[in-house]
Tab-separated table of C-alpha atoms and ligand atoms in Angstrom:
chain	number	residue	atom	x	y	z
A	1	UNK	CA	-12.864	-39.372	23.639
A	2	UNK	CA	-13.471	-41.676	25.858
A	3	UNK	CA	-15.995	-41.706	29.288
A	4	UNK	CA	-13.934	-43.348	31.938
A	5	UNK	CA	-16.801	-43.884	34.046
A	6	UNK	CA	-19.357	-45.789	31.469
A	7	UNK	CA	-16.089	-47.072	29.356
A	8	UNK	CA	-18.337	-45.813	26.717
A	9	UNK	CA	-17.286	-43.410	23.585
A	10	UNK	CA	-17.925	-39.793	23.995
A	11	UNK	CA	-20.032	-40.027	20.846
A	12	UNK	CA	-20.395	-35.946	20.655
A	13	UNK	CA	-16.860	-35.235	20.990
A	14	UNK	CA	-16.324	-38.158	18.349
A	15	UNK	CA	-18.517	-36.557	16.032
A	16	UNK	CA	-17.191	-33.330	16.343
A	17	UNK	CA	-13.568	-34.134	16.078
A	18	UNK	CA	-13.792	-36.383	12.486
A	19	UNK	CA	-15.910	-36.663	9.586
A	20	UNK	CA	-19.170	-38.956	9.664
A	21	UNK	CA	-17.585	-42.575	8.369
A	22	UNK	CA	-14.308	-41.699	10.358
A	23	UNK	CA	-16.560	-41.593	13.746
A	24	UNK	CA	-18.793	-44.606	13.085
A	25	UNK	CA	-15.313	-46.150	12.267
A	26	UNK	CA	-14.153	-45.194	15.446
A	27	UNK	CA	-17.708	-45.777	17.690
A	28	UNK	CA	-17.576	-49.013	16.793
A	29	UNK	CA	-14.324	-50.149	17.945
A	30	UNK	CA	-15.083	-51.722	21.517
A	31	UNK	CA	-13.375	-50.378	24.483
A	32	UNK	CA	-12.445	-52.624	27.677
A	33	UNK	CA	-14.258	-52.532	30.748
A	34	UNK	CA	-10.880	-52.806	32.594
A	35	UNK	CA	-9.621	-49.738	31.305
A	36	UNK	CA	-6.143	-51.429	31.257
A	37	UNK	CA	-3.258	-48.446	29.895
A	38	UNK	CA	-2.650	-48.308	26.171
A	39	UNK	CA	0.285	-49.111	24.823
A	40	UNK	CA	2.139	-48.930	22.067
A	41	UNK	CA	2.496	-52.789	20.116
A	42	UNK	CA	4.688	-53.470	17.334
A	43	UNK	CA	2.992	-56.579	15.335
A	44	UNK	CA	5.977	-56.975	12.951
A	45	UNK	CA	8.713	-57.863	15.159
A	46	UNK	CA	8.432	-60.812	17.529
A	47	UNK	CA	9.526	-58.877	20.821
A	48	UNK	CA	6.705	-56.053	19.237
A	49	UNK	CA	9.587	-53.446	19.459
A	50	UNK	CA	9.579	-51.545	16.476
A	51	UNK	CA	12.698	-51.787	13.830
A	52	UNK	CA	13.409	-49.885	10.940
A	53	UNK	CA	14.151	-53.307	9.355
A	54	UNK	CA	10.746	-54.762	9.627
A	55	UNK	CA	8.879	-51.803	8.555
A	56	UNK	CA	10.782	-52.504	5.532
A	57	UNK	CA	10.401	-55.574	5.233
A	58	UNK	CA	6.356	-55.074	5.803
A	59	UNK	CA	6.618	-51.681	3.556
A	60	UNK	CA	8.077	-54.343	0.944
A	61	UNK	CA	4.990	-57.045	1.470
A	62	UNK	CA	2.584	-54.300	0.967
A	63	UNK	CA	4.417	-52.998	-2.572
A	64	UNK	CA	4.132	-56.717	-3.074
A	65	UNK	CA	0.498	-56.980	-2.677
A	66	UNK	CA	0.023	-53.926	-4.694
A	67	UNK	CA	1.539	-55.284	-7.369
A	68	UNK	CA	-0.243	-57.118	-9.991
A	69	UNK	CA	0.754	-61.004	-10.693
A	70	UNK	CA	3.516	-62.172	-12.115
A	71	UNK	CA	5.964	-59.457	-9.746
A	72	UNK	CA	8.673	-60.913	-8.063
A	73	UNK	CA	10.258	-59.632	-5.669
A	74	UNK	CA	13.602	-58.194	-6.844
A	75	UNK	CA	11.515	-56.398	-9.226
A	76	UNK	CA	8.934	-55.061	-6.481
A	77	UNK	CA	12.127	-53.871	-4.482
A	78	UNK	CA	13.249	-51.804	-7.639
A	79	UNK	CA	10.156	-50.068	-8.360
A	80	UNK	CA	9.686	-49.413	-4.385
A	81	UNK	CA	13.467	-48.076	-4.629
A	82	UNK	CA	12.890	-46.125	-7.639
A	83	UNK	CA	9.397	-44.252	-6.013
A	84	UNK	CA	11.894	-43.450	-3.069
A	85	UNK	CA	14.313	-41.981	-5.398
A	86	UNK	CA	12.055	-40.243	-7.517
A	87	UNK	CA	10.148	-38.224	-4.510
A	88	UNK	CA	10.811	-34.649	-4.785
A	89	UNK	CA	12.645	-33.994	-1.493
A	90	UNK	CA	16.721	-33.055	-0.982
A	91	UNK	CA	18.882	-36.042	-2.014
A	92	UNK	CA	20.730	-35.621	1.741
A	93	UNK	CA	16.683	-36.639	2.997
A	94	UNK	CA	16.142	-39.750	0.330
A	95	UNK	CA	20.123	-40.614	1.168
A	96	UNK	CA	19.090	-40.436	4.860
A	97	UNK	CA	15.878	-42.415	4.967
A	98	UNK	CA	17.807	-45.229	2.369
A	99	UNK	CA	20.370	-45.681	5.308
A	100	UNK	CA	17.968	-45.933	7.492
A	101	UNK	CA	16.185	-48.373	6.141
A	102	UNK	CA	19.163	-50.381	5.560
A	103	UNK	CA	20.136	-49.717	8.824
A	104	UNK	CA	23.460	-48.792	8.363
A	105	UNK	CA	23.277	-45.208	10.506
A	106	UNK	CA	25.952	-45.060	13.261
A	107	UNK	CA	23.203	-45.800	15.945
A	108	UNK	CA	24.725	-47.530	19.101
A	109	UNK	CA	22.856	-50.414	18.542
A	110	UNK	CA	24.749	-50.906	14.913
A	111	UNK	CA	27.657	-49.861	16.545
A	112	UNK	CA	27.556	-52.570	18.975
A	113	UNK	CA	26.400	-55.047	16.196
A	114	UNK	CA	29.862	-54.148	14.949
A	115	UNK	CA	31.738	-54.340	18.774
A	116	UNK	CA	32.554	-50.659	18.379
A	117	UNK	CA	30.560	-49.774	21.508
A	118	UNK	CA	30.221	-51.697	24.635
A	119	UNK	CA	26.269	-51.083	25.425
A	120	UNK	CA	23.260	-49.695	23.552
A	121	UNK	CA	21.423	-48.062	25.650
A	122	UNK	CA	20.393	-44.775	24.737
A	123	UNK	CA	22.310	-41.807	25.958
A	124	UNK	CA	19.471	-39.388	26.333
A	125	UNK	CA	16.048	-41.817	27.570
A	126	UNK	CA	18.271	-44.278	29.171
A	127	UNK	CA	15.202	-46.389	28.445
A	128	UNK	CA	15.933	-48.527	25.787
A	129	UNK	CA	18.364	-49.541	23.136
A	130	UNK	CA	19.402	-46.605	20.698
A	131	UNK	CA	18.334	-48.299	17.666
A	132	UNK	CA	17.814	-46.548	14.318
A	133	UNK	CA	13.568	-47.248	14.629
A	134	UNK	CA	14.013	-45.392	19.044
A	135	UNK	CA	15.798	-42.756	17.436
A	136	UNK	CA	13.896	-41.464	14.989
A	137	UNK	CA	10.334	-42.718	16.954
A	138	UNK	CA	9.981	-43.938	20.126
A	139	UNK	CA	12.803	-42.033	21.711
A	140	UNK	CA	10.870	-39.412	23.731
A	141	UNK	CA	12.899	-36.877	22.625
A	142	UNK	CA	12.116	-37.955	19.079
A	143	UNK	CA	8.765	-37.436	20.128
A	144	UNK	CA	9.562	-34.200	21.406
A	145	UNK	CA	10.806	-32.747	18.087
B	201	ZN	ZN1	16.444	-42.777	23.966
């Protein structure tokens, strides 16, 4: 969708792929003339590395900001989990999601924190720590599934 020779949007392609208001929003995004390689950055952690815990905190911020005045964090948390547990999905999937949010899945990062394993490097890609976020989203193996 980007013409790398002129560093401009290929407007006809953007227009053909998106709804008009989406296309206008995309074409309004300024492009860098330096053609830097894209990279993913997670802004919710200091090291820019995704963690389920930080995603959970972000979700809670959204829930709290979406609530209308006078709501305490604990009641927002209760409503969030009540909503999660009411989703029409198999119980084992809800339970897995709950375990992922609570950082209690037996990932190597969690096992290393409990001194069960000495190293938390992902056995599959060997590129990062095997955290919950890595296993579920950022590992090259997870992206293929
Ligand atoms: Zn990996």
